[in-house]
Short mmCIF file of C-alpha atoms in Angstrom, two decimals:
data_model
loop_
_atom_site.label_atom_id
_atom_site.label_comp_id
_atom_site.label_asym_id
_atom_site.label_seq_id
_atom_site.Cartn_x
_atom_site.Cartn_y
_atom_site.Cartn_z
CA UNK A 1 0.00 0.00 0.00
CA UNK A 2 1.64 3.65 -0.58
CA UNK A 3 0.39 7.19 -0.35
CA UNK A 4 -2.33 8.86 1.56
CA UNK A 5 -2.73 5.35 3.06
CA UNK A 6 -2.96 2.49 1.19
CA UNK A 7 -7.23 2.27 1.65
CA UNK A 8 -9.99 4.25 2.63
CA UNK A 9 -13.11 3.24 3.65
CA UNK A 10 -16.51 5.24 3.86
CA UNK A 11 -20.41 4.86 4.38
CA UNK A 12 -23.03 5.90 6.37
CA UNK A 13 -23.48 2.63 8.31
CA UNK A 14 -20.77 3.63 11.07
CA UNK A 15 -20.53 0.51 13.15
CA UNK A 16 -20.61 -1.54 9.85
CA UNK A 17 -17.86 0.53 8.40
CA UNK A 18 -15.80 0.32 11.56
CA UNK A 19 -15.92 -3.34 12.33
CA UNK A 20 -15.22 -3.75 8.66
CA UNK A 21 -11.49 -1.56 8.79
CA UNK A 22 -10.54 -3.07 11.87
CA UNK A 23 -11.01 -6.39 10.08
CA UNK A 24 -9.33 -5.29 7.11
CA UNK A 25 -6.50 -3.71 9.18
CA UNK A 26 -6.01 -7.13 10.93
CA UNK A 27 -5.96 -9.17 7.03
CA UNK A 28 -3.55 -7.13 6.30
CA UNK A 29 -1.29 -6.60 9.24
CA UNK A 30 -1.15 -2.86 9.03
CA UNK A 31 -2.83 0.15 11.52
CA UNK A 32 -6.62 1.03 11.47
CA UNK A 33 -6.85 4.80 11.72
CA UNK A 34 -9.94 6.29 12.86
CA UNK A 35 -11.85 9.75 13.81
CA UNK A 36 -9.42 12.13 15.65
CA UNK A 37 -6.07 10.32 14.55
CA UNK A 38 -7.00 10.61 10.76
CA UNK A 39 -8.43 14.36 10.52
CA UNK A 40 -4.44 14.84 11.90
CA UNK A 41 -3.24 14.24 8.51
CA UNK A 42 -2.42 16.51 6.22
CA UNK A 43 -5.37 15.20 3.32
CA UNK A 44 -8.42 14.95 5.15
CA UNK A 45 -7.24 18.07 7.59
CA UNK A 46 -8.02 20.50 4.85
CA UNK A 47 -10.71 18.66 3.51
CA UNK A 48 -12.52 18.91 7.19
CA UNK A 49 -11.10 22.69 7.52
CA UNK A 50 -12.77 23.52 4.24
CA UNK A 51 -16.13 22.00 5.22
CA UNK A 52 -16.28 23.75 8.86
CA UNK A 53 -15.01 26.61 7.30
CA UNK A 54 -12.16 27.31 10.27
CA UNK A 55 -8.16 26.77 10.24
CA UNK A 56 -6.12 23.21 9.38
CA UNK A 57 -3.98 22.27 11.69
CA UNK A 58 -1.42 19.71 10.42
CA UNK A 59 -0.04 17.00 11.87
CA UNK A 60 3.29 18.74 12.28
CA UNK A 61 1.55 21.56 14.31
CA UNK A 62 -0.36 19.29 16.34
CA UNK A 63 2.25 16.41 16.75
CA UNK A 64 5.85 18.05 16.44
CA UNK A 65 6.22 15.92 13.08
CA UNK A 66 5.14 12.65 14.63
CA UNK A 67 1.88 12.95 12.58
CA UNK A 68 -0.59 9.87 11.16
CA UNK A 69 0.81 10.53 7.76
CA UNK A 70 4.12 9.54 8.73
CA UNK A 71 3.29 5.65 9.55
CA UNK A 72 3.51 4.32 6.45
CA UNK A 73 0.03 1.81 5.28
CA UNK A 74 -3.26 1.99 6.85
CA UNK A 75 -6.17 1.60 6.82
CA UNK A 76 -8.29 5.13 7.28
CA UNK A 77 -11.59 5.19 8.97
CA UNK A 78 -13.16 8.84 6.91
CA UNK A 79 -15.33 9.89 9.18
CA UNK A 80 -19.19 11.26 8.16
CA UNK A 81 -17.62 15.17 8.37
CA UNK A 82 -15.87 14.01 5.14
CA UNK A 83 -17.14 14.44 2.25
CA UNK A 84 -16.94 11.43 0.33
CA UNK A 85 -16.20 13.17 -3.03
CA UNK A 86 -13.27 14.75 -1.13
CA UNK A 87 -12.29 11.69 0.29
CA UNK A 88 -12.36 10.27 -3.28
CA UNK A 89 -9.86 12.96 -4.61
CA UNK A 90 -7.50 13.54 -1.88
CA UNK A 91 -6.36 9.24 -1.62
CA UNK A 92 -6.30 9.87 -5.43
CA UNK A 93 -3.98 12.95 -5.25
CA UNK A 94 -1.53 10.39 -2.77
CA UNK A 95 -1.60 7.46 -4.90
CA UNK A 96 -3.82 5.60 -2.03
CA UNK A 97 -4.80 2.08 -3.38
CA UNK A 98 -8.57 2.21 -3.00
CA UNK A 99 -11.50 4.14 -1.14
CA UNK A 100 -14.11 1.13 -0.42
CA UNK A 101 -17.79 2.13 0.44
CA UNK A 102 -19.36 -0.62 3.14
CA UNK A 103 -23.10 -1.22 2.63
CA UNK A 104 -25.46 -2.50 4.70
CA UNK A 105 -27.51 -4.52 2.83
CA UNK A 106 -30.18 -4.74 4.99
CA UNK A 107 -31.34 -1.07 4.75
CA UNK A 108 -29.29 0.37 1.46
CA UNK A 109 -32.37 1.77 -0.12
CA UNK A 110 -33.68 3.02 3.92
CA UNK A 111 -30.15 4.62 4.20
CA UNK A 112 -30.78 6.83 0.38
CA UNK A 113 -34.12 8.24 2.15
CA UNK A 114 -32.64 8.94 5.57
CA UNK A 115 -33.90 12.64 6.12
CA UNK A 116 -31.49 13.34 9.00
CA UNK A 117 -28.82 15.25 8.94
CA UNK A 118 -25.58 13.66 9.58
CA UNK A 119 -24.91 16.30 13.07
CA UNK A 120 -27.98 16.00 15.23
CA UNK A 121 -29.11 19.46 16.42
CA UNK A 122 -26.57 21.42 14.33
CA UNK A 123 -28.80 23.20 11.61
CA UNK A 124 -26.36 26.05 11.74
CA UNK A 125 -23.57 23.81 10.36
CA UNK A 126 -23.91 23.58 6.60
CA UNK A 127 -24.47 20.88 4.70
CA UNK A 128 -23.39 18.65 7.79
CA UNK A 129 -26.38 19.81 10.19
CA UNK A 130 -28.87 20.11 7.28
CA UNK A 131 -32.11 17.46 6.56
CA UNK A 132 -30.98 14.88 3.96
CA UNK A 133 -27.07 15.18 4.98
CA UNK A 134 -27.05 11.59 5.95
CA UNK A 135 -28.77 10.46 2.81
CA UNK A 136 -26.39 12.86 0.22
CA UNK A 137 -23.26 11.15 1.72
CA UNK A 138 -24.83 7.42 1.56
CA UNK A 139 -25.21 8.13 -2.13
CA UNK A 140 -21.96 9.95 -2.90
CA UNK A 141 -19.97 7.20 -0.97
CA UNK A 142 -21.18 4.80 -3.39
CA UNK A 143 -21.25 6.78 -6.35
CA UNK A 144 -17.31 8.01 -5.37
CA UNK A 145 -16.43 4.57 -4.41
CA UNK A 146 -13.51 2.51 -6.62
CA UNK A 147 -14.82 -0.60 -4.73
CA UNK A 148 -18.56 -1.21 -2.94
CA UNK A 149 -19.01 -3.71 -0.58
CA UNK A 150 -22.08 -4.84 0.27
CA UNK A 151 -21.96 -6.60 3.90
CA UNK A 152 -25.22 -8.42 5.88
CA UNK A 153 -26.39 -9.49 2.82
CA UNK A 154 -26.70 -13.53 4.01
CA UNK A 155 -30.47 -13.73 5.01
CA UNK A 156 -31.88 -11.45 1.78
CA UNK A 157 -34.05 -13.06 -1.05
CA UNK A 158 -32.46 -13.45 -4.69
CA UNK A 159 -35.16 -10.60 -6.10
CA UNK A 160 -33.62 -7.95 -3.38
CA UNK A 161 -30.14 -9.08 -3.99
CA UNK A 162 -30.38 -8.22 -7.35
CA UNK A 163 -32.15 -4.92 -6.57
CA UNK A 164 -29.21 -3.52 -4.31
CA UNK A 165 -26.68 -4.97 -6.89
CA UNK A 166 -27.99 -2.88 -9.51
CA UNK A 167 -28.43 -0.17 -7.48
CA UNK A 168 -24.97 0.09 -6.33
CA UNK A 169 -24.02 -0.46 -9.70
CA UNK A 170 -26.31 2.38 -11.46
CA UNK A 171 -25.04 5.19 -8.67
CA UNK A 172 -21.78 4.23 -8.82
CA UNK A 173 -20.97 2.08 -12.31
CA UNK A 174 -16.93 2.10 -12.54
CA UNK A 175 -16.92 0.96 -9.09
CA UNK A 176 -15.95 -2.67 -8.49
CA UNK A 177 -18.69 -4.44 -6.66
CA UNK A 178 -18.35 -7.07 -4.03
CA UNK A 179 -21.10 -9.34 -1.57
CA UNK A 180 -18.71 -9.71 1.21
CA UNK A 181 -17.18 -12.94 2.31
CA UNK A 182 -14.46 -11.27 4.36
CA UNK A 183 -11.93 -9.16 3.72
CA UNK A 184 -9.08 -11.56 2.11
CA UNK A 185 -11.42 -12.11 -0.76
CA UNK A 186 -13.26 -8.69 -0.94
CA UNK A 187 -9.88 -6.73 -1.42
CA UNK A 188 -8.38 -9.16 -4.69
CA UNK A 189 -7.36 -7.09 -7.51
CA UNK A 190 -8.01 -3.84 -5.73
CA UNK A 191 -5.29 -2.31 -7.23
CA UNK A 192 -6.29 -2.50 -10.52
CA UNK A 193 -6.56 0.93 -11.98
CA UNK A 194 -9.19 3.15 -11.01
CA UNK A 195 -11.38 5.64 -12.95
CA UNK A 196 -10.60 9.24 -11.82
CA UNK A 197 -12.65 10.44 -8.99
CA UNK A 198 -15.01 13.19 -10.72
CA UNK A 199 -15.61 10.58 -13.60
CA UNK A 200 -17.24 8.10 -11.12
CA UNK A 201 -20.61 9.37 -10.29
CA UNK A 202 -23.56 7.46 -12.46
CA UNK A 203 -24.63 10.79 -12.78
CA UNK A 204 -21.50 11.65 -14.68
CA UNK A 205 -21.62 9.20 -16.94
CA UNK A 206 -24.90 9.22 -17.77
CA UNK A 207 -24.92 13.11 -18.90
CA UNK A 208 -21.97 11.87 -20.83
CA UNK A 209 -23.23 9.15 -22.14
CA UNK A 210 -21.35 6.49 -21.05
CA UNK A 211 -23.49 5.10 -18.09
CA UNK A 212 -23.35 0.95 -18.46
CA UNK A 213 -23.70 -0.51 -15.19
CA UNK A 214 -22.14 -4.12 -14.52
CA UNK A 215 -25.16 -5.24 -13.09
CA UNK A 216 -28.99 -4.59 -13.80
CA UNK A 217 -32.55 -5.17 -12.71
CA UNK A 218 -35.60 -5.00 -14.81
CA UNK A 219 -36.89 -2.51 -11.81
CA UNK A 220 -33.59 -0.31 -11.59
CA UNK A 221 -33.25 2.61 -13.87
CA UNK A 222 -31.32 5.57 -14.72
CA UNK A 223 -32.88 8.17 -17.16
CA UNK A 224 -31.69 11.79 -18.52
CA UNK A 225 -33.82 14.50 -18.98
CA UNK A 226 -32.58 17.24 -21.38
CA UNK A 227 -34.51 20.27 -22.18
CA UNK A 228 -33.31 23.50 -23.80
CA UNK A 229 -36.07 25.96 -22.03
CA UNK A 230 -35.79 27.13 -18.97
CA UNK A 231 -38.22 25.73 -15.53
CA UNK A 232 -40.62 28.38 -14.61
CA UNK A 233 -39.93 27.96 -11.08
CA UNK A 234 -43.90 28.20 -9.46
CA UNK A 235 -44.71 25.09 -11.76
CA UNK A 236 -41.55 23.32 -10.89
CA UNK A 237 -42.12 24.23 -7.53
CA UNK A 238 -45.45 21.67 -8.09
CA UNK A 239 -44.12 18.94 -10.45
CA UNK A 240 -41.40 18.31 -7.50
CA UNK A 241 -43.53 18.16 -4.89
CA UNK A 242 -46.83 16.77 -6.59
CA UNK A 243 -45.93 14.39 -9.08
CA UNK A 244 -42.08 13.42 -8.50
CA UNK A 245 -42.27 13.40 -4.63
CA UNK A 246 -45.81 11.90 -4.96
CA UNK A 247 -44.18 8.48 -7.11
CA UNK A 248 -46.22 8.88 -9.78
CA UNK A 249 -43.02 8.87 -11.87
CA UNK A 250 -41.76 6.02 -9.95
CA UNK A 251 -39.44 5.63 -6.82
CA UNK A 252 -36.64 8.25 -7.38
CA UNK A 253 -33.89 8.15 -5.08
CA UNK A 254 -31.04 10.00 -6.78
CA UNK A 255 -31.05 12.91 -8.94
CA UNK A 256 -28.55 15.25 -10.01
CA UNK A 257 -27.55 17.96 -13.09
CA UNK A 258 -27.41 21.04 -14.31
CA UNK A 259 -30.81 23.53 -14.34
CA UNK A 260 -31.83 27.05 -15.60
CA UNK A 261 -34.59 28.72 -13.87
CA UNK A 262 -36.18 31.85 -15.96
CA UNK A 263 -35.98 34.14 -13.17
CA UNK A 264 -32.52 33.56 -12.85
CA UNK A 265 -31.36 33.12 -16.55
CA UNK A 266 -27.92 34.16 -16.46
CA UNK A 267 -27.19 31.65 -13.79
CA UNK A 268 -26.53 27.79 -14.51
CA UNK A 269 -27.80 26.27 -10.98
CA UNK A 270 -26.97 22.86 -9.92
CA UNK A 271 -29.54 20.16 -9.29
CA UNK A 272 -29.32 18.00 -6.32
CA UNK A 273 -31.62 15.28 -4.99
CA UNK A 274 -31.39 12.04 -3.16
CA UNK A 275 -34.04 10.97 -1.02
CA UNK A 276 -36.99 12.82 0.49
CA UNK A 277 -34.90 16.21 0.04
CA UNK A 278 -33.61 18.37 -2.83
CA UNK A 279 -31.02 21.28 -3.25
CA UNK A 280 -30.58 24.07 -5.86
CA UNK A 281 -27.12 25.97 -5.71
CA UNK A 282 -25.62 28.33 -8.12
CA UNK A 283 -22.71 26.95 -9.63
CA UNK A 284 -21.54 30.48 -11.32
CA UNK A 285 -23.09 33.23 -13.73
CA UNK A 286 -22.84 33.80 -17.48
CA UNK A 287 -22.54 36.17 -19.54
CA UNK A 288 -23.63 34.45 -22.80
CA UNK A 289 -27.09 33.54 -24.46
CA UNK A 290 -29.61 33.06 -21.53
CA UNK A 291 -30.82 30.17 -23.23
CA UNK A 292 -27.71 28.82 -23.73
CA UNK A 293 -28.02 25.96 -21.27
CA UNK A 294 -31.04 24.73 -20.57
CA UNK A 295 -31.61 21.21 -18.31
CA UNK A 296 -29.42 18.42 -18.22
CA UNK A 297 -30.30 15.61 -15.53
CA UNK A 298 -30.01 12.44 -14.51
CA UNK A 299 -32.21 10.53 -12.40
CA UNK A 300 -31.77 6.83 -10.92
CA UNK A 301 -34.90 5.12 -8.99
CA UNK A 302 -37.11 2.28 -8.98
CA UNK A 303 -39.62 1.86 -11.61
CA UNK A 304 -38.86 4.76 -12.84
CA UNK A 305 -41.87 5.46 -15.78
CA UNK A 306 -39.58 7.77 -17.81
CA UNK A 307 -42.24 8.96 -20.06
CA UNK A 308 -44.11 10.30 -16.72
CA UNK A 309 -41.14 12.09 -15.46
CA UNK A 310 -40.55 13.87 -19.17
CA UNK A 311 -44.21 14.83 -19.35
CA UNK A 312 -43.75 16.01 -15.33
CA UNK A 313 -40.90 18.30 -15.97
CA UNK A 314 -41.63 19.27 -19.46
CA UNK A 315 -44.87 20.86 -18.07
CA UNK A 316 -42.57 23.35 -15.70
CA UNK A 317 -40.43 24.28 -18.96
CA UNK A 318 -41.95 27.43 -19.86
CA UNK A 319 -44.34 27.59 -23.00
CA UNK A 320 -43.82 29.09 -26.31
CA UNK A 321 -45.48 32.32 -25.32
CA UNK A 322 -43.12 32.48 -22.30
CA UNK A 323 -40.26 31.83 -24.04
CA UNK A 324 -41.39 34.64 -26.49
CA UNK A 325 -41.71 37.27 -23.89
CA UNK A 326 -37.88 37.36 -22.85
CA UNK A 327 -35.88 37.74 -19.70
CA UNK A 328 -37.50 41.05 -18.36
CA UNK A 329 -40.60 38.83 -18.92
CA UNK A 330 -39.65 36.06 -16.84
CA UNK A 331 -37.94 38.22 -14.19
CA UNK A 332 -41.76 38.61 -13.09
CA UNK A 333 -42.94 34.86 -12.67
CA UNK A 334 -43.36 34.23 -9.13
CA UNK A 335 -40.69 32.01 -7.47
CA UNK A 336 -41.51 30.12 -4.75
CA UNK A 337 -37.72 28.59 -4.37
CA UNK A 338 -35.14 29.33 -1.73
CA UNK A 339 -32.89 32.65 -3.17
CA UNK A 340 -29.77 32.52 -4.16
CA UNK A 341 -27.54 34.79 -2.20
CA UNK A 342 -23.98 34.42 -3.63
CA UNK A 343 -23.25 33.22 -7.02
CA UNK A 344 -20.07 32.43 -8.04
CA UNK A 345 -18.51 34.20 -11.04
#
């Protein structure tokens, strides 16, 4: 093992995930570093810093040079204040061996519609204290994930096996994928080369083009939705919460893309769901053609009727006599949605 660490393992099952490192730490005779002794390193230390928004320490500050990163292989417990996706590109900035995502089996599809956040009683603390925290990292460790490992799988019926498999596989498709029968086996050929991190997602490579999952289920599906208008925000305000939260489109667990709203046309906002909850942030302002990015999305559930979800957000694009009218037009459609205080430029 080299680098950040050798591997990395995250979730959202925490006892799961634990009892699974300490087992991998034994297989392979090296150090299980958890909580505390890991956000001393130098990787996950800014990554942590950067979430809470306050000052990294390094291990050098903290330990006079007798820091974590210092004792060669391990295997590193990221705890839930880590980001998977930053997880994901800090072991691949050391030339770490593998970030492994532990599953329960049991509750996988429970764990995608967790509404907690992952800090009880810390709404201040963005995204960490927020409603659906738990849930967005669940998803993003297996969609960020070079290997998933599904454990407590034993007692489940074929039909749900196959279910979680494809699952796993549609969020996270150039992930290797693994029922657990103990460490030894799970980690063979881990360190065959990895996709990079930001090309992981399903979401990725399905507004690519390029999603093929390993495994599939005739009730598992990932769609895109591409439309060149922008939402009118009051009647997307509706089709989210009467006909896509409802299920009449089907169980959707994970969404995520890139959106227009025509009160804010200058502005390419990203599109994030998983769960129960949704987000739209800014991701930075334009100054080209206001049309010139409409909706690009991609959306993984369970019987997903994909003609249902087209009609559902086709009927929030705006019409051709709204699209006629122009910006200063749109600028006076009501909008219902949270504001958007800083955009990035």
């Amino acid at each position: 093992m080299s680098g950040l660490g050798g591997i990395a393992i995250t979730g959202a099952c925490e006892p799961e995930r634990r009892a699974y490192g300490r087992a991998l730490a034994q297989t392979l005779g090296c150090r299980h570093v958890t909580g505390i002794e890991m956000l001393s390193g130098r990787g996950v230390g800014r990554a942590l810093a950067q979430t809470l928004g306050c000052r990294h320490v390094t291990g050098i500050e903290m330990l006079s040079g007798r820091g974590v990163a210092d004792e060669g292989p391990r295997v590193i417990d990221v705890p839930l204040v880590v980001p998977p996706s930053q997880a994901a590109a800090m072991l691949e900035e050391e030339n770490g061996d593998g970030l492994l995502c532990i599953a329960d089996a049991r509750h996988l599809i429970d764990d995608l519609r967790d509404d907690a956040p992952l800090i009880a009683d810390a709404e201040d603390l963005v995204p960490l204290g927020q409603p659906g925290a738990r849930a967005l990292h669940a998803a993003q460790a297996l969609e960020y994930a070079t290997m998933t490992v599904l454990v407590n799988w034993e007692h489940l019926p074929t039909a749900e096996l196959s279910l979680l498999l494809a699952l796993a596989s549609h969020l996270g498709p150039r992930a290797r994928l693994r029922l657990s029968r103990g460490p030894a086996d799970d980690i063979a050929g881990l360190r065959r080369a990895a996709a990079p991190a930001h090309s992981r997602p399903g979401w990725v490579t399905a507004l690519n083009g390029e999603h093929r999952p390993t495994m599939t289920d005739a009730r598992v599906r990932t769609v895109r939705y591409e439309q060149i208008r922008p939402f009118h925000p009051g009647r997307l305000r509706t089709a989210l919460d009467e006909r896509l939260e409802s299920g009449a489109c089907g169980v959707l667990l994970r969404s995520v893309g890139f959106c227009r709203l025509a009160t804010r046309p200058r502005v390419v906002g990203q599109w994030e769901h998983v769960g129960s909850c949704m987000w739209l942030h800014p991701l930075a302002a334009d100054e080209g053609d206001a049309l010139s990015l409409g909706q690009d999305l991609a959306f993984t559930g369970l019987d997903i009727d994909a003609l249902a979800l087209y009609d559902a957000l086709d009927a929030a694009a705006l019409t051709d006599d709204e699209l006629a009218a122009g910006p200063d037009a749109w600028a006076r459609m009501p909008d219902p949605l949270p504001r958007w205080v800083d955009v990035p430029r």
